[in-house]
Short mmCIF file of N, CA and C and ligand atoms in Angstrom, two decimals:
data_model
loop_
_atom_site.label_atom_id
_atom_site.label_comp_id
_atom_site.label_asym_id
_atom_site.label_seq_id
_atom_site.Cartn_x
_atom_site.Cartn_y
_atom_site.Cartn_z
N MET T 1 66.90 104.85 55.16
CA MET T 1 68.15 105.60 55.24
C MET T 1 67.91 106.87 56.06
N ILE T 2 68.69 107.00 57.13
CA ILE T 2 68.65 108.24 57.91
C ILE T 2 69.85 109.06 57.49
N PHE T 3 69.59 110.27 56.98
CA PHE T 3 70.64 111.11 56.41
C PHE T 3 70.81 112.32 57.33
N LEU T 4 71.93 112.36 58.07
CA LEU T 4 72.20 113.47 59.00
C LEU T 4 73.06 114.49 58.27
N ASN T 5 72.56 115.72 58.16
CA ASN T 5 73.32 116.79 57.51
C ASN T 5 73.54 117.93 58.49
N GLY T 6 74.80 118.33 58.63
CA GLY T 6 75.12 119.45 59.51
C GLY T 6 76.59 119.80 59.39
N THR T 7 76.96 120.94 59.96
CA THR T 7 78.36 121.37 59.89
C THR T 7 79.24 120.40 60.68
N SER T 8 80.52 120.56 60.48
CA SER T 8 81.48 119.88 61.33
C SER T 8 81.21 120.27 62.80
N SER T 9 81.34 119.33 63.69
CA SER T 9 81.13 119.51 65.15
C SER T 9 79.67 119.71 65.55
N SER T 10 78.74 119.57 64.61
CA SER T 10 77.33 119.75 64.99
C SER T 10 76.80 118.54 65.78
N GLY T 11 77.53 117.42 65.72
CA GLY T 11 77.13 116.26 66.52
C GLY T 11 76.55 115.11 65.72
N LYS T 12 76.80 115.10 64.41
CA LYS T 12 76.25 114.05 63.54
C LYS T 12 76.73 112.65 63.95
N SER T 13 78.04 112.50 64.12
CA SER T 13 78.58 111.17 64.45
C SER T 13 78.08 110.71 65.81
N SER T 14 77.97 111.64 66.74
CA SER T 14 77.48 111.27 68.08
C SER T 14 76.04 110.76 67.99
N ILE T 15 75.21 111.45 67.21
CA ILE T 15 73.81 111.01 67.04
C ILE T 15 73.78 109.66 66.34
N ALA T 16 74.62 109.50 65.31
CA ALA T 16 74.63 108.24 64.56
C ALA T 16 74.98 107.07 65.48
N ARG T 17 75.97 107.28 66.34
CA ARG T 17 76.38 106.20 67.26
C ARG T 17 75.23 105.84 68.21
N GLU T 18 74.55 106.86 68.70
CA GLU T 18 73.40 106.62 69.60
C GLU T 18 72.28 105.89 68.85
N LEU T 19 72.06 106.29 67.60
CA LEU T 19 71.00 105.64 66.80
C LEU T 19 71.29 104.15 66.63
N LEU T 20 72.54 103.82 66.33
CA LEU T 20 72.87 102.41 66.13
C LEU T 20 72.59 101.58 67.39
N ASP T 21 72.70 102.24 68.55
CA ASP T 21 72.42 101.54 69.81
C ASP T 21 70.93 101.32 70.03
N ILE T 22 70.08 102.17 69.47
CA ILE T 22 68.66 102.07 69.82
C ILE T 22 67.76 101.60 68.67
N LEU T 23 68.26 101.61 67.43
CA LEU T 23 67.41 101.17 66.32
C LEU T 23 67.12 99.67 66.46
N ASP T 24 65.92 99.28 66.03
CA ASP T 24 65.51 97.89 66.23
C ASP T 24 66.24 96.93 65.29
N GLU T 25 66.56 97.41 64.07
CA GLU T 25 67.20 96.56 63.07
C GLU T 25 68.69 96.89 62.99
N PRO T 26 69.51 95.94 62.52
CA PRO T 26 70.93 96.25 62.32
C PRO T 26 71.08 97.40 61.31
N ALA T 27 71.97 98.32 61.60
CA ALA T 27 72.17 99.46 60.70
C ALA T 27 73.66 99.79 60.64
N PHE T 28 74.05 100.46 59.57
CA PHE T 28 75.45 100.84 59.37
C PHE T 28 75.59 102.35 59.45
N HIS T 29 76.58 102.82 60.21
CA HIS T 29 76.90 104.25 60.23
C HIS T 29 77.93 104.50 59.13
N LEU T 30 77.57 105.32 58.15
CA LEU T 30 78.48 105.62 57.03
C LEU T 30 78.82 107.11 57.05
N PRO T 31 79.94 107.48 57.66
CA PRO T 31 80.33 108.89 57.71
C PRO T 31 81.28 109.23 56.55
N VAL T 32 81.11 110.41 55.96
CA VAL T 32 82.00 110.80 54.86
C VAL T 32 83.45 110.86 55.35
N ASP T 33 83.65 111.22 56.62
CA ASP T 33 85.01 111.26 57.21
C ASP T 33 85.75 109.95 57.03
N ALA T 34 85.02 108.84 57.18
CA ALA T 34 85.67 107.53 57.10
C ALA T 34 86.23 107.30 55.71
N PHE T 35 85.57 107.86 54.71
CA PHE T 35 86.05 107.69 53.34
C PHE T 35 87.28 108.56 53.09
N HIS T 36 87.30 109.76 53.65
CA HIS T 36 88.53 110.58 53.55
C HIS T 36 89.68 109.87 54.27
N ALA T 37 89.37 109.22 55.39
CA ALA T 37 90.43 108.55 56.17
C ALA T 37 90.98 107.33 55.44
N MET T 38 90.21 106.77 54.51
CA MET T 38 90.65 105.57 53.78
C MET T 38 91.64 105.91 52.66
N ARG T 39 91.69 107.20 52.28
CA ARG T 39 92.57 107.59 51.16
C ARG T 39 94.03 107.46 51.59
N SER T 40 94.89 107.10 50.66
CA SER T 40 96.31 106.97 50.98
C SER T 40 96.83 108.30 51.52
N ARG T 41 97.86 108.20 52.37
CA ARG T 41 98.39 109.39 53.06
C ARG T 41 99.30 110.23 52.17
N ARG T 42 99.59 109.69 50.96
CA ARG T 42 100.49 110.39 50.04
C ARG T 42 100.01 111.83 49.80
N GLU T 43 100.92 112.76 49.81
CA GLU T 43 100.56 114.16 49.61
C GLU T 43 99.96 114.37 48.21
N VAL T 44 98.90 115.14 48.14
CA VAL T 44 98.25 115.40 46.85
C VAL T 44 98.64 116.81 46.40
N ALA T 45 99.02 116.93 45.13
CA ALA T 45 99.42 118.24 44.60
C ALA T 45 98.23 119.19 44.67
N PRO T 46 98.47 120.46 45.02
CA PRO T 46 97.36 121.41 45.19
C PRO T 46 96.46 121.50 43.95
N GLU T 47 97.05 121.35 42.75
CA GLU T 47 96.23 121.50 41.54
C GLU T 47 95.30 120.30 41.30
N THR T 48 95.57 119.16 41.96
CA THR T 48 94.69 118.00 41.78
C THR T 48 93.81 117.72 43.01
N LEU T 49 94.05 118.48 44.07
CA LEU T 49 93.32 118.20 45.32
C LEU T 49 91.79 118.27 45.11
N GLY T 50 91.34 119.28 44.38
CA GLY T 50 89.90 119.44 44.14
C GLY T 50 89.30 118.21 43.48
N THR T 51 90.00 117.67 42.49
CA THR T 51 89.52 116.48 41.77
C THR T 51 89.50 115.27 42.69
N VAL T 52 90.56 115.11 43.48
CA VAL T 52 90.65 113.96 44.39
C VAL T 52 89.52 114.01 45.43
N LEU T 53 89.27 115.20 45.97
CA LEU T 53 88.20 115.34 46.97
C LEU T 53 86.83 115.07 46.34
N ARG T 54 86.63 115.60 45.14
CA ARG T 54 85.33 115.41 44.47
C ARG T 54 85.08 113.92 44.19
N ARG T 55 86.14 113.22 43.77
CA ARG T 55 86.00 111.77 43.53
C ARG T 55 85.68 111.04 44.83
N THR T 56 86.29 111.49 45.93
CA THR T 56 86.02 110.85 47.23
C THR T 56 84.54 111.01 47.57
N TRP T 57 84.02 112.25 47.45
CA TRP T 57 82.61 112.49 47.77
C TRP T 57 81.70 111.68 46.84
N MET T 58 82.03 111.66 45.54
CA MET T 58 81.19 110.91 44.59
C MET T 58 81.21 109.41 44.91
N GLY T 59 82.39 108.91 45.27
CA GLY T 59 82.51 107.50 45.64
C GLY T 59 81.71 107.21 46.91
N PHE T 60 81.77 108.13 47.87
CA PHE T 60 81.01 107.97 49.11
C PHE T 60 79.52 107.85 48.80
N HIS T 61 79.01 108.74 47.96
CA HIS T 61 77.57 108.70 47.62
C HIS T 61 77.20 107.35 47.00
N ARG T 62 78.07 106.85 46.12
CA ARG T 62 77.77 105.58 45.44
C ARG T 62 77.90 104.39 46.40
N ALA T 63 78.81 104.49 47.34
CA ALA T 63 78.94 103.42 48.34
C ALA T 63 77.69 103.38 49.23
N VAL T 64 77.20 104.56 49.61
CA VAL T 64 75.97 104.64 50.42
C VAL T 64 74.81 104.03 49.63
N ALA T 65 74.68 104.44 48.36
CA ALA T 65 73.59 103.91 47.53
C ALA T 65 73.72 102.39 47.41
N GLY T 66 74.94 101.90 47.31
CA GLY T 66 75.17 100.45 47.18
C GLY T 66 74.76 99.71 48.44
N MET T 67 75.11 100.24 49.60
CA MET T 67 74.70 99.59 50.85
C MET T 67 73.18 99.58 50.98
N ALA T 68 72.55 100.68 50.60
CA ALA T 68 71.07 100.73 50.67
C ALA T 68 70.47 99.75 49.66
N ALA T 69 71.06 99.68 48.47
CA ALA T 69 70.54 98.77 47.43
C ALA T 69 70.68 97.31 47.87
N GLY T 70 71.64 97.04 48.73
CA GLY T 70 71.81 95.69 49.27
C GLY T 70 70.80 95.36 50.36
N GLY T 71 69.93 96.31 50.67
CA GLY T 71 68.89 96.06 51.66
C GLY T 71 69.27 96.46 53.07
N ASN T 72 70.39 97.16 53.22
CA ASN T 72 70.86 97.54 54.55
C ASN T 72 70.24 98.85 55.02
N ASP T 73 69.97 98.96 56.31
CA ASP T 73 69.60 100.24 56.91
C ASP T 73 70.90 101.01 57.13
N VAL T 74 70.90 102.28 56.71
CA VAL T 74 72.13 103.06 56.84
C VAL T 74 71.85 104.40 57.51
N VAL T 75 72.82 104.85 58.29
CA VAL T 75 72.79 106.19 58.89
C VAL T 75 73.94 106.96 58.25
N VAL T 76 73.59 107.90 57.40
CA VAL T 76 74.58 108.65 56.63
C VAL T 76 74.92 109.93 57.40
N ASP T 77 76.20 110.29 57.39
CA ASP T 77 76.69 111.42 58.18
C ASP T 77 77.48 112.28 57.18
N HIS T 78 76.90 113.43 56.79
CA HIS T 78 77.46 114.16 55.64
C HIS T 78 77.31 115.67 55.85
N VAL T 79 78.08 116.43 55.08
CA VAL T 79 78.04 117.89 55.12
C VAL T 79 77.66 118.39 53.73
N LEU T 80 76.41 118.85 53.57
CA LEU T 80 75.95 119.29 52.24
C LEU T 80 76.30 120.78 52.06
N SER T 81 77.58 121.07 52.06
CA SER T 81 78.01 122.47 51.98
C SER T 81 78.21 122.95 50.55
N GLU T 82 78.05 122.05 49.58
CA GLU T 82 78.10 122.44 48.17
C GLU T 82 76.87 121.85 47.49
N GLU T 83 76.25 122.64 46.62
CA GLU T 83 74.97 122.24 46.03
C GLU T 83 75.06 120.93 45.25
N TRP T 84 76.18 120.70 44.56
CA TRP T 84 76.29 119.51 43.71
C TRP T 84 76.21 118.23 44.54
N ARG T 85 76.65 118.28 45.82
CA ARG T 85 76.62 117.06 46.65
C ARG T 85 75.18 116.62 46.86
N LEU T 86 74.30 117.58 47.15
CA LEU T 86 72.88 117.25 47.33
C LEU T 86 72.30 116.73 46.02
N ARG T 87 72.63 117.40 44.91
CA ARG T 87 72.09 116.96 43.60
C ARG T 87 72.53 115.52 43.30
N ASP T 88 73.77 115.20 43.61
CA ASP T 88 74.29 113.85 43.37
C ASP T 88 73.54 112.84 44.24
N CYS T 89 73.32 113.18 45.49
CA CYS T 89 72.58 112.28 46.40
C CYS T 89 71.14 112.10 45.91
N LEU T 90 70.53 113.20 45.43
CA LEU T 90 69.14 113.12 44.94
C LEU T 90 69.04 112.16 43.75
N ALA T 91 70.09 112.14 42.93
CA ALA T 91 70.07 111.28 41.74
C ALA T 91 70.31 109.81 42.09
N LEU T 92 70.90 109.56 43.25
CA LEU T 92 71.36 108.19 43.56
C LEU T 92 70.54 107.46 44.62
N PHE T 93 69.98 108.20 45.59
CA PHE T 93 69.37 107.54 46.75
C PHE T 93 67.87 107.33 46.50
N PRO T 94 67.30 106.24 47.04
CA PRO T 94 65.86 105.99 46.88
C PRO T 94 65.07 107.02 47.70
N ALA T 95 64.50 108.03 47.00
CA ALA T 95 63.94 109.21 47.67
C ALA T 95 62.88 108.86 48.71
N GLU T 96 62.10 107.80 48.45
CA GLU T 96 61.01 107.46 49.37
C GLU T 96 61.54 106.88 50.68
N ASP T 97 62.80 106.42 50.66
CA ASP T 97 63.37 105.78 51.86
C ASP T 97 64.26 106.70 52.69
N VAL T 98 64.50 107.92 52.19
CA VAL T 98 65.46 108.80 52.89
C VAL T 98 64.73 109.67 53.91
N VAL T 99 65.22 109.63 55.15
CA VAL T 99 64.74 110.56 56.18
C VAL T 99 65.87 111.59 56.37
N LEU T 100 65.65 112.79 55.84
CA LEU T 100 66.69 113.82 55.87
C LEU T 100 66.56 114.64 57.15
N VAL T 101 67.62 114.58 57.96
CA VAL T 101 67.59 115.25 59.27
C VAL T 101 68.61 116.40 59.26
N GLY T 102 68.13 117.60 59.54
CA GLY T 102 69.02 118.76 59.67
C GLY T 102 69.54 118.82 61.10
N VAL T 103 70.86 118.72 61.25
CA VAL T 103 71.47 118.78 62.59
C VAL T 103 72.01 120.20 62.78
N HIS T 104 71.30 120.96 63.60
CA HIS T 104 71.66 122.37 63.83
C HIS T 104 72.43 122.52 65.15
N CYS T 105 73.17 123.62 65.23
CA CYS T 105 73.88 123.97 66.47
C CYS T 105 74.29 125.43 66.34
N SER T 106 74.29 126.17 67.43
CA SER T 106 74.68 127.58 67.35
C SER T 106 76.16 127.70 66.99
N LEU T 107 76.49 128.80 66.32
CA LEU T 107 77.87 129.00 65.90
C LEU T 107 78.81 129.09 67.11
N GLU T 108 78.33 129.75 68.15
CA GLU T 108 79.14 129.89 69.37
C GLU T 108 79.50 128.51 69.96
N GLU T 109 78.52 127.63 70.02
CA GLU T 109 78.77 126.28 70.56
C GLU T 109 79.64 125.46 69.60
N LEU T 110 79.44 125.64 68.30
CA LEU T 110 80.27 124.91 67.32
C LEU T 110 81.74 125.30 67.51
N GLU T 111 81.97 126.59 67.68
CA GLU T 111 83.35 127.07 67.83
C GLU T 111 83.96 126.59 69.14
N ARG T 112 83.13 126.50 70.18
CA ARG T 112 83.61 125.98 71.47
C ARG T 112 84.02 124.51 71.31
N ARG T 113 83.16 123.72 70.64
CA ARG T 113 83.46 122.29 70.46
C ARG T 113 84.71 122.10 69.59
N GLU T 114 84.79 122.92 68.54
CA GLU T 114 85.93 122.81 67.62
C GLU T 114 87.25 123.03 68.38
N GLN T 115 87.22 124.03 69.25
CA GLN T 115 88.42 124.35 70.02
C GLN T 115 88.75 123.23 71.01
N THR T 116 87.71 122.69 71.64
CA THR T 116 87.91 121.65 72.66
C THR T 116 88.44 120.37 72.03
N ARG T 117 87.88 119.97 70.87
CA ARG T 117 88.30 118.68 70.31
C ARG T 117 89.67 118.78 69.64
N GLY T 118 89.97 119.94 69.04
CA GLY T 118 91.32 120.18 68.53
C GLY T 118 91.74 119.35 67.32
N ASP T 119 90.84 118.52 66.77
CA ASP T 119 91.22 117.70 65.62
C ASP T 119 90.55 118.16 64.33
N ARG T 120 90.02 119.39 64.36
CA ARG T 120 89.42 119.96 63.14
C ARG T 120 90.03 121.35 62.95
N PRO T 121 90.24 121.76 61.67
CA PRO T 121 90.84 123.08 61.45
C PRO T 121 89.96 124.19 62.03
N ALA T 122 90.60 125.16 62.68
CA ALA T 122 89.84 126.27 63.27
C ALA T 122 89.06 126.99 62.17
N GLY T 123 87.79 127.27 62.44
CA GLY T 123 86.97 128.02 61.49
C GLY T 123 86.23 127.14 60.49
N LEU T 124 86.44 125.82 60.55
CA LEU T 124 85.77 124.92 59.57
C LEU T 124 84.25 125.02 59.70
N ALA T 125 83.75 124.89 60.92
CA ALA T 125 82.29 124.93 61.12
C ALA T 125 81.73 126.28 60.67
N ALA T 126 82.44 127.36 60.98
CA ALA T 126 81.96 128.71 60.60
C ALA T 126 81.87 128.84 59.08
N ARG T 127 82.85 128.26 58.37
CA ARG T 127 82.84 128.35 56.90
C ARG T 127 81.65 127.58 56.32
N GLN T 128 81.26 126.48 56.98
CA GLN T 128 80.16 125.65 56.46
C GLN T 128 78.80 126.18 56.91
N PHE T 129 78.81 126.99 57.96
CA PHE T 129 77.58 127.33 58.70
C PHE T 129 76.45 127.88 57.82
N THR T 130 76.77 128.83 56.92
CA THR T 130 75.69 129.46 56.14
C THR T 130 75.29 128.61 54.93
N ARG T 131 76.14 127.64 54.56
CA ARG T 131 75.87 126.90 53.31
C ARG T 131 75.18 125.56 53.52
N VAL T 132 75.43 124.95 54.68
CA VAL T 132 75.07 123.53 54.83
C VAL T 132 73.55 123.28 54.84
N HIS T 133 72.79 124.26 55.30
CA HIS T 133 71.33 124.10 55.34
C HIS T 133 70.65 124.98 54.27
N ALA T 134 71.41 125.41 53.26
CA ALA T 134 70.90 126.37 52.26
C ALA T 134 69.67 125.86 51.52
N HIS T 135 69.56 124.56 51.30
CA HIS T 135 68.41 124.01 50.54
C HIS T 135 67.12 124.13 51.36
N GLY T 136 67.24 124.15 52.68
CA GLY T 136 66.11 124.46 53.56
C GLY T 136 65.00 123.43 53.68
N VAL T 137 65.16 122.26 53.15
CA VAL T 137 64.07 121.26 53.18
C VAL T 137 64.52 120.04 53.99
N TYR T 138 63.71 119.67 54.98
CA TYR T 138 64.05 118.52 55.83
C TYR T 138 62.79 117.73 56.17
N ASP T 139 62.98 116.47 56.53
CA ASP T 139 61.89 115.70 57.16
C ASP T 139 61.82 116.03 58.64
N LEU T 140 62.98 116.30 59.22
CA LEU T 140 63.07 116.53 60.67
C LEU T 140 64.33 117.33 60.95
N THR T 141 64.26 118.19 61.96
CA THR T 141 65.48 118.90 62.37
C THR T 141 65.70 118.68 63.86
N CYS T 142 66.96 118.77 64.28
CA CYS T 142 67.24 118.77 65.71
C CYS T 142 68.31 119.82 65.97
N ASP T 143 68.37 120.29 67.20
CA ASP T 143 69.34 121.31 67.57
C ASP T 143 70.14 120.77 68.74
N THR T 144 71.42 120.55 68.49
CA THR T 144 72.26 119.92 69.52
C THR T 144 72.91 120.94 70.45
N THR T 145 72.60 122.24 70.27
CA THR T 145 73.24 123.27 71.11
C THR T 145 73.10 122.92 72.58
N ALA T 146 71.88 122.52 72.95
CA ALA T 146 71.63 122.22 74.37
C ALA T 146 70.96 120.86 74.55
N THR T 147 70.89 120.08 73.47
CA THR T 147 70.23 118.77 73.56
C THR T 147 71.26 117.67 73.37
N PRO T 148 71.37 116.73 74.29
CA PRO T 148 72.35 115.65 74.14
C PRO T 148 72.07 114.78 72.91
N ALA T 149 73.13 114.17 72.39
CA ALA T 149 73.00 113.33 71.18
C ALA T 149 71.99 112.19 71.40
N ALA T 150 71.98 111.62 72.60
CA ALA T 150 71.08 110.49 72.86
C ALA T 150 69.62 110.92 72.74
N GLU T 151 69.32 112.15 73.16
CA GLU T 151 67.95 112.67 73.07
C GLU T 151 67.58 112.93 71.60
N CYS T 152 68.50 113.48 70.82
CA CYS T 152 68.25 113.70 69.38
C CYS T 152 67.99 112.35 68.70
N ALA T 153 68.78 111.35 69.05
CA ALA T 153 68.60 110.03 68.45
C ALA T 153 67.22 109.46 68.80
N ARG T 154 66.81 109.67 70.05
CA ARG T 154 65.50 109.17 70.48
C ARG T 154 64.38 109.85 69.68
N LEU T 155 64.50 111.16 69.46
CA LEU T 155 63.50 111.91 68.69
C LEU T 155 63.44 111.40 67.24
N ILE T 156 64.60 111.11 66.67
CA ILE T 156 64.65 110.61 65.29
C ILE T 156 63.98 109.23 65.22
N LYS T 157 64.32 108.37 66.17
CA LYS T 157 63.72 107.02 66.18
C LYS T 157 62.19 107.12 66.30
N GLU T 158 61.73 108.00 67.18
CA GLU T 158 60.28 108.18 67.39
C GLU T 158 59.58 108.67 66.12
N PHE T 159 60.30 109.45 65.31
CA PHE T 159 59.72 110.04 64.11
C PHE T 159 59.51 108.98 63.01
N LEU T 160 60.31 107.92 63.02
CA LEU T 160 60.35 106.99 61.89
C LEU T 160 59.02 106.30 61.55
N PRO T 161 58.30 105.73 62.52
CA PRO T 161 57.12 104.93 62.15
C PRO T 161 56.03 105.72 61.43
N GLY T 162 55.80 106.98 61.82
CA GLY T 162 54.70 107.75 61.21
C GLY T 162 55.18 108.81 60.26
N ARG T 163 56.39 108.65 59.72
CA ARG T 163 56.95 109.76 58.91
C ARG T 163 56.08 110.03 57.68
N PRO T 164 55.85 111.33 57.40
CA PRO T 164 54.96 111.67 56.30
C PRO T 164 55.62 111.53 54.93
N THR T 165 54.80 111.37 53.92
CA THR T 165 55.27 111.43 52.53
C THR T 165 54.52 112.56 51.84
N PRO T 166 55.00 113.18 50.78
CA PRO T 166 56.31 112.88 50.21
C PRO T 166 57.44 113.28 51.14
N THR T 167 58.52 112.54 51.06
CA THR T 167 59.69 112.85 51.88
C THR T 167 60.38 114.11 51.35
N ALA T 168 61.30 114.64 52.15
CA ALA T 168 62.08 115.82 51.71
C ALA T 168 62.79 115.51 50.40
N PHE T 169 63.36 114.32 50.28
CA PHE T 169 64.06 113.96 49.04
C PHE T 169 63.07 113.90 47.87
N GLN T 170 61.87 113.36 48.10
CA GLN T 170 60.88 113.31 47.01
C GLN T 170 60.47 114.72 46.59
N ARG T 171 60.29 115.62 47.58
CA ARG T 171 59.89 117.00 47.25
C ARG T 171 60.99 117.71 46.47
N MET T 172 62.22 117.51 46.88
CA MET T 172 63.32 118.18 46.17
C MET T 172 63.53 117.57 44.78
N ALA T 173 63.37 116.25 44.66
CA ALA T 173 63.53 115.61 43.36
C ALA T 173 62.46 116.10 42.39
N ALA T 174 61.25 116.32 42.90
CA ALA T 174 60.13 116.75 42.04
C ALA T 174 60.35 118.15 41.49
N ARG T 175 61.02 118.99 42.26
CA ARG T 175 61.18 120.37 41.79
C ARG T 175 62.52 120.58 41.05
N ALA T 176 63.34 119.52 41.00
CA ALA T 176 64.67 119.67 40.35
C ALA T 176 64.52 119.71 38.83
N1 LIG C 1 74.63 117.11 71.64
C1 LIG C 1 75.88 117.42 72.02
N2 LIG C 1 76.08 118.15 73.13
C2 LIG C 1 77.33 118.49 73.52
N3 LIG C 1 78.46 118.13 72.86
C3 LIG C 1 78.32 117.40 71.74
C4 LIG C 1 77.03 117.01 71.27
N4 LIG C 1 77.19 116.29 70.14
C5 LIG C 1 78.51 116.23 69.92
N5 LIG C 1 79.20 116.88 70.87
C6 LIG C 1 80.65 117.04 70.95
O1 LIG C 1 81.06 117.79 69.80
C7 LIG C 1 82.22 117.22 69.21
C8 LIG C 1 81.91 116.83 67.77
O2 LIG C 1 80.93 115.81 67.77
P1 LIG C 1 80.71 114.86 66.52
O3 LIG C 1 82.00 114.20 66.13
O4 LIG C 1 79.56 113.99 66.83
O5 LIG C 1 80.31 115.93 65.41
P2 LIG C 1 80.26 115.77 63.82
O6 LIG C 1 79.14 116.63 63.36
O7 LIG C 1 80.20 114.32 63.44
O8 LIG C 1 81.65 116.42 63.42
P3 LIG C 1 82.58 116.16 62.10
O9 LIG C 1 81.70 116.39 60.88
O10 LIG C 1 83.65 117.20 62.25
O11 LIG C 1 83.09 114.76 62.19
C9 LIG C 1 82.61 116.04 70.08
O12 LIG C 1 83.61 116.46 70.96
C10 LIG C 1 81.34 115.69 70.84
O13 LIG C 1 81.59 115.15 72.10
#
């Protein structure tokens, strides 16, 4: 399992798409966005929105764990901007199989991308920026500020065969 964590617009989906093109085995790109997009369009009352979103994230984590349990290679694309999301993933995912990748990007470039793409609320990346890497533990990091997604994907693929243990997930699970 390759787990890409970074703010909105950091380039997670772009790296995931490149990875699927170059990985030797069939793999599935599982982005949390896709699960939000699957929810019915019906308006949710403000007082229940928090619960609905939390259930979506919890369901996403369990769907990822299910795909991995089925023997599939998965590329997860997620934003660990709240501590409970990481704790939930630590409880569910096979720690020895997770390669946790921190996808970094400068705030200036994130804001430029956000403005250019126009399909994300202004300021979303900035709000996530200080929280998303708060746990500080990774197997590998990449910085997309000036590095194309294809190059980040190549670096991740190169890292896989000799990746060290304990993994970031194993280290965090041990201290939890
Ligand atoms: N390495 C890169 N260099 C330059 N631009 C990039 C890079 N990676 C992504 N982009 C651009 O940034 C925008 C967001 O990319 P992408 O959808 O991959 O990010 P994301 O982290 O998955 O965002 P979100 O979480 O909001 O879905 C896109 O317009 C994409 O073309």
